[in-house]
């Protein structure tokens, strides 16, 4: 996120989408290897379901981040990082519960 914002001058909300793609693939890979290797479904099926749940989490993160940046003024300097971290915490709770259920 910081790389895309600081070096490539992306809007933090747009950069979050790219950072999401990297993070969700990394998280799935780790979960697939260590947490859920015993499941019988194909890995690609599980990946697509995992991404589906996480996309909702991304929307939650972006909504929280956007609100904090526009309403709470966390768009000055590096405060977008704080807004992003708060959005990540909220989305992580959803992703954990959604992944467990779905």
Coordinates of N, CA, C and O in Angstrom, one line a residue:
X1 N 0.8 -1.2 0.0 CA 0.0 0.0 0.0 C 0.9 1.2 0.0 O 0.7 2.1 -0.8
X2 N 1.8 1.3 0.9 CA 2.7 2.5 1.1 C 3.5 2.7 -0.2 O 3.6 3.8 -0.7
X3 N 4.0 1.6 -0.8 CA 4.8 1.7 -2.0 C 4.0 2.3 -3.1 O 4.4 3.2 -3.8
X4 N 2.8 1.8 -3.3 CA 1.9 2.3 -4.4 C 1.5 3.8 -4.1 O 1.4 4.6 -5.1
X5 N 1.3 4.2 -2.9 CA 0.9 5.5 -2.6 C 2.1 6.5 -2.7 O 2.0 7.5 -3.4
X6 N 3.1 6.1 -2.0 CA 4.3 7.1 -1.9 C 5.1 7.1 -3.2 O 5.6 8.2 -3.6
X7 N 5.3 6.0 -3.8 CA 6.2 6.0 -5.0 C 5.5 6.1 -6.3 O 5.9 6.8 -7.3
X8 N 4.3 5.5 -6.4 CA 3.5 5.6 -7.7 C 2.4 6.6 -7.6 O 1.7 6.7 -8.6
X9 N 2.2 7.2 -6.5 CA 1.2 8.3 -6.3 C -0.2 7.9 -6.6 O -1.1 8.6 -7.0
X10 N -0.5 6.6 -6.2 CA -1.9 6.1 -6.3 C -2.7 6.7 -5.1 O -2.2 7.0 -4.1
X11 N -4.0 6.9 -5.4 CA -4.9 7.2 -4.3 C -4.9 6.0 -3.3 O -4.9 4.8 -3.8
X12 N -4.8 6.2 -2.0 CA -4.8 5.1 -1.0 C -5.9 4.1 -1.2 O -5.7 2.9 -1.0
X13 N -7.1 4.5 -1.6 CA -8.2 3.6 -1.7 C -8.0 2.7 -2.9 O -8.3 1.5 -2.9
X14 N -7.4 3.2 -4.0 CA -7.1 2.4 -5.2 C -5.9 1.5 -4.9 O -6.0 0.3 -5.2
X15 N -4.9 2.0 -4.2 CA -3.8 1.2 -3.9 C -4.2 0.0 -3.0 O -3.6 -1.1 -3.1
X16 N -5.2 0.2 -2.2 CA -5.7 -0.8 -1.3 C -6.2 -2.0 -2.0 O -6.1 -3.2 -1.6
X17 N -6.8 -1.8 -3.2 CA -7.3 -2.9 -4.0 C -6.1 -3.8 -4.5 O -6.2 -5.0 -4.5
X18 N -5.1 -3.1 -5.0 CA -3.9 -3.9 -5.4 C -3.2 -4.6 -4.2 O -2.8 -5.8 -4.4
X19 N -3.1 -3.9 -3.1 CA -2.5 -4.6 -1.9 C -3.4 -5.8 -1.5 O -2.9 -6.8 -1.0
X20 N -4.7 -5.6 -1.6 CA -5.6 -6.7 -1.3 C -5.4 -7.9 -2.1 O -5.3 -9.1 -1.6
X21 N -5.1 -7.8 -3.4 CA -4.9 -8.9 -4.3 C -3.7 -9.7 -3.9 O -3.7 -10.9 -3.9
X22 N -2.6 -9.0 -3.5 CA -1.4 -9.7 -3.0 C -1.7 -10.3 -1.7 O -1.3 -11.5 -1.5
X23 N -2.3 -9.6 -0.8 CA -2.6 -10.2 0.6 C -3.5 -11.4 0.6 O -3.2 -12.4 1.2
X24 N -4.6 -11.3 -0.2 CA -5.5 -12.4 -0.2 C -4.9 -13.7 -0.8 O -5.1 -14.8 -0.3
X25 N -4.0 -13.5 -1.8 CA -3.4 -14.7 -2.4 C -2.4 -15.3 -1.4 O -2.3 -16.5 -1.3
X26 N -1.6 -14.4 -0.8 CA -0.6 -14.9 0.2 C -1.4 -15.6 1.4 O -1.0 -16.7 1.8
X27 N -2.4 -15.0 1.9 CA -3.2 -15.6 3.0 C -3.8 -16.9 2.6 O -3.8 -17.9 3.4
X28 N -4.3 -17.0 1.4 CA -4.9 -18.3 1.0 C -3.8 -19.4 0.9 O -4.0 -20.5 1.4
X29 N -2.6 -19.0 0.4 CA -1.5 -19.9 0.2 C -1.1 -20.5 1.6 O -0.9 -21.7 1.7
X30 N -1.0 -19.6 2.6 CA -0.6 -20.0 3.9 C -1.7 -20.9 4.5 O -1.5 -22.0 5.1
X31 N -3.0 -20.4 4.4 CA -4.1 -21.2 5.0 C -4.2 -22.6 4.3 O -4.5 -23.6 5.0
X32 N -4.0 -22.6 3.0 CA -4.1 -23.9 2.3 C -3.0 -24.9 2.7 O -3.3 -26.1 2.9
X33 N -1.9 -24.4 2.9 CA -0.7 -25.2 3.3 C -0.8 -25.7 4.8 O -0.5 -26.9 5.1
X34 N -1.2 -24.8 5.7 CA -1.1 -25.2 7.1 C -2.5 -25.4 7.8 O -2.5 -26.2 8.7
X35 N -3.5 -24.7 7.4 CA -4.7 -24.8 8.2 C -5.7 -25.8 7.6 O -6.4 -26.5 8.3
X36 N -5.9 -25.8 6.3 CA -6.9 -26.6 5.6 C -6.4 -27.6 4.6 O -7.1 -27.9 3.7
X37 N -5.3 -28.2 4.8 CA -4.8 -29.2 3.8 C -5.6 -30.5 3.7 O -5.5 -31.2 2.7
X38 N -6.4 -30.8 4.7 CA -7.1 -32.0 4.8 C -8.4 -32.0 4.0 O -9.0 -33.0 3.8
X39 N -8.9 -30.8 3.5 CA -10.1 -30.8 2.8 C -10.0 -31.4 1.4 O -9.0 -31.2 0.8
X40 N -11.1 -32.0 1.0 CA -11.0 -32.7 -0.3 C -11.3 -31.9 -1.5 O -11.0 -32.4 -2.6
X41 N -11.8 -30.7 -1.4 CA -12.1 -29.9 -2.6 C -10.8 -29.5 -3.3 O -9.7 -29.5 -2.7
X42 N -10.9 -29.1 -4.6 CA -9.8 -28.7 -5.3 C -9.4 -27.3 -4.7 O -10.2 -26.5 -4.3
X43 N -8.1 -27.1 -4.8 CA -7.5 -25.8 -4.3 C -8.1 -24.6 -4.9 O -8.3 -23.6 -4.3
X44 N -8.3 -24.7 -6.3 CA -8.8 -23.5 -7.0 C -10.2 -23.2 -6.5 O -10.6 -22.0 -6.4
X45 N -11.0 -24.2 -6.3 CA -12.4 -24.0 -5.7 C -12.3 -23.2 -4.4 O -13.1 -22.3 -4.2
X46 N -11.5 -23.7 -3.5 CA -11.4 -23.1 -2.2 C -10.8 -21.7 -2.4 O -11.2 -20.8 -1.7
X47 N -9.9 -21.5 -3.3 CA -9.3 -20.1 -3.5 C -10.4 -19.2 -4.0 O -10.5 -18.1 -3.4
X48 N -11.2 -19.6 -4.9 CA -12.3 -18.7 -5.4 C -13.3 -18.4 -4.3 O -13.8 -17.3 -4.2
X49 N -13.6 -19.4 -3.5 CA -14.6 -19.1 -2.4 C -13.9 -18.2 -1.3 O -14.6 -17.3 -0.8
X50 N -12.6 -18.4 -1.1 CA -11.9 -17.5 -0.1 C -11.9 -16.1 -0.6 O -12.2 -15.2 0.1
X51 N -11.6 -15.9 -1.9 CA -11.6 -14.6 -2.5 C -13.0 -14.0 -2.5 O -13.1 -12.8 -2.2
X52 N -14.0 -14.7 -2.7 CA -15.4 -14.2 -2.7 C -15.7 -13.6 -1.3 O -16.2 -12.5 -1.2
X53 N -15.4 -14.4 -0.3 CA -15.6 -13.9 1.1 C -14.7 -12.6 1.3 O -15.2 -11.6 1.9
X54 N -13.5 -12.7 0.9 CA -12.6 -11.6 1.2 C -12.9 -10.3 0.4 O -12.6 -9.2 0.9
X55 N -13.5 -10.5 -0.8 CA -14.0 -9.3 -1.5 C -15.0 -8.5 -0.7 O -14.9 -7.3 -0.7
X56 N -15.9 -9.2 -0.1 CA -16.8 -8.5 0.8 C -16.0 -7.8 1.9 O -16.3 -6.6 2.3
X57 N -15.0 -8.4 2.5 CA -14.2 -7.8 3.5 C -13.4 -6.6 2.9 O -13.3 -5.6 3.6
X58 N -13.0 -6.7 1.6 CA -12.4 -5.5 1.0 C -13.3 -4.4 0.9 O -12.9 -3.2 1.2
X59 N -14.6 -4.6 0.5 CA -15.5 -3.6 0.4 C -15.8 -2.9 1.8 O -15.9 -1.7 1.9
X60 N -15.8 -3.7 2.8 CA -15.9 -3.2 4.2 C -14.7 -2.3 4.5 O -14.8 -1.2 5.0
X61 N -13.5 -2.9 4.2 CA -12.3 -2.1 4.5 C -12.3 -0.8 3.8 O -11.9 0.3 4.3
X62 N -12.6 -0.8 2.5 CA -12.6 0.4 1.7 C -13.7 1.4 2.2 O -13.4 2.6 2.2
X63 N -14.8 0.9 2.6 CA -15.8 1.8 3.2 C -15.4 2.5 4.5 O -15.5 3.7 4.6
X64 N -14.8 1.7 5.4 CA -14.3 2.2 6.6 C -13.1 3.2 6.3 O -13.1 4.3 6.8
X65 N -12.2 2.8 5.4 CA -11.1 3.7 5.1 C -11.5 5.0 4.5 O -11.1 6.1 4.8
X66 N -12.5 4.9 3.5 CA -13.0 6.1 2.9 C -13.6 7.0 3.9 O -13.4 8.2 3.9
X67 N -14.5 6.4 4.8 CA -15.1 7.2 5.8 C -14.1 7.9 6.7 O -14.3 9.1 7.0
X68 N -13.1 7.2 7.1 CA -12.1 7.8 8.0 C -11.3 8.9 7.3 O -10.9 9.9 7.9
X69 N -11.1 8.7 6.0 CA -10.3 9.7 5.3 C -11.1 10.9 5.0 O -10.5 12.0 5.0
X70 N -12.4 10.8 4.7 CA -13.2 11.9 4.3 C -13.8 12.6 5.5 O -13.9 13.8 5.6
X71 N -14.4 11.8 6.4 CA -15.1 12.4 7.6 C -14.2 12.7 8.7 O -14.3 13.8 9.4
X72 N -13.3 11.8 9.1 CA -12.4 12.0 10.2 C -11.1 12.7 9.9 O -10.2 12.9 10.7
X73 N -10.9 13.0 8.6 CA -9.7 13.8 8.2 C -8.4 13.0 8.2 O -7.3 13.6 8.3
X74 N -8.5 11.7 8.0 CA -7.3 10.9 8.0 C -6.7 10.7 6.6 O -6.2 9.7 6.2
X75 N -6.8 11.8 5.8 CA -6.3 11.8 4.5 C -5.1 12.7 4.3 O -4.5 12.9 3.3
X76 N -4.6 13.3 5.4 CA -3.4 14.2 5.4 C -2.2 13.4 5.7 O -2.2 12.5 6.6
X77 N -1.1 13.6 5.0 CA 0.1 13.0 5.2 C 0.0 11.5 5.1 O -0.6 10.9 4.2
X78 N 0.6 10.8 6.1 CA 0.5 9.3 6.2 C -0.6 8.8 7.0 O -0.6 7.6 7.3
X79 N -1.6 9.6 7.3 CA -2.7 9.1 8.1 C -3.6 8.1 7.4 O -4.4 7.4 8.0
X80 N -3.4 8.0 6.1 CA -4.2 7.0 5.3 C -3.8 5.6 5.8 O -4.6 4.7 5.7
X81 N -2.6 5.5 6.3 CA -2.1 4.2 6.9 C -3.0 3.8 8.1 O -3.4 2.6 8.2
X82 N -3.2 4.7 8.9 CA -4.1 4.5 10.1 C -5.5 4.1 9.7 O -6.1 3.2 10.2
X83 N -6.0 4.9 8.7 CA -7.3 4.6 8.2 C -7.4 3.2 7.6 O -8.3 2.4 7.8
X84 N -6.3 2.8 6.9 CA -6.3 1.5 6.3 C -6.2 0.4 7.3 O -6.9 -0.6 7.2
X85 N -5.4 0.6 8.4 CA -5.2 -0.4 9.4 C -6.6 -0.6 10.2 O -6.9 -1.8 10.5
X86 N -7.3 0.5 10.4 CA -8.6 0.3 11.1 C -9.5 -0.5 10.2 O -10.2 -1.3 10.6
X87 N -9.5 -0.1 8.9 CA -10.4 -0.9 7.9 C -10.0 -2.3 7.9 O -10.8 -3.2 7.8
X88 N -8.7 -2.6 7.9 CA -8.2 -4.0 7.9 C -8.7 -4.8 9.1 O -9.1 -5.9 9.0
X89 N -8.7 -4.1 10.3 CA -9.1 -4.8 11.5 C -10.6 -5.2 11.4 O -11.0 -6.3 11.7
X90 N -11.4 -4.2 10.9 CA -12.9 -4.5 10.8 C -13.1 -5.6 9.7 O -13.9 -6.5 10.0
X91 N -12.4 -5.5 8.6 CA -12.6 -6.5 7.6 C -12.0 -7.9 8.0 O -12.6 -8.9 7.6
X92 N -11.0 -7.9 8.8 CA -10.4 -9.2 9.2 C -11.4 -10.0 10.1 O -11.5 -11.2 9.9
X93 N -12.1 -9.3 10.9 CA -13.2 -10.0 11.7 C -14.2 -10.6 10.8 O -14.6 -11.7 10.9
X94 N -14.7 -9.8 9.8 CA -15.6 -10.3 8.8 C -15.0 -11.5 8.1 O -15.7 -12.5 7.9
X95 N -13.8 -11.4 7.6 CA -13.2 -12.4 6.8 C -13.0 -13.7 7.6 O -13.3 -14.8 7.0
X96 N -12.6 -13.6 8.8 CA -12.5 -14.8 9.6 C -13.9 -15.5 9.8 O -14.0 -16.7 9.6
X97 N -14.8 -14.8 10.2 CA -16.2 -15.4 10.4 C -16.8 -15.9 9.1 O -17.3 -17.0 9.1
X98 N -16.6 -15.1 8.0 CA -17.1 -15.5 6.7 C -16.4 -16.8 6.2 O -17.0 -17.7 5.6
X99 N -15.1 -16.8 6.3 CA -14.3 -18.0 5.8 C -14.7 -19.2 6.6 O -14.8 -20.3 6.1
X100 N -14.9 -19.1 7.9 CA -15.2 -20.2 8.7 C -16.6 -20.8 8.4 O -16.8 -22.0 8.3
X101 N -17.6 -19.9 8.1 CA -18.9 -20.3 7.7 C -19.0 -20.7 6.3 O -19.8 -21.7 6.0
X102 N -18.3 -20.1 5.4 CA -18.5 -20.3 3.9 C -17.5 -21.3 3.4 O -17.6 -22.1 2.6

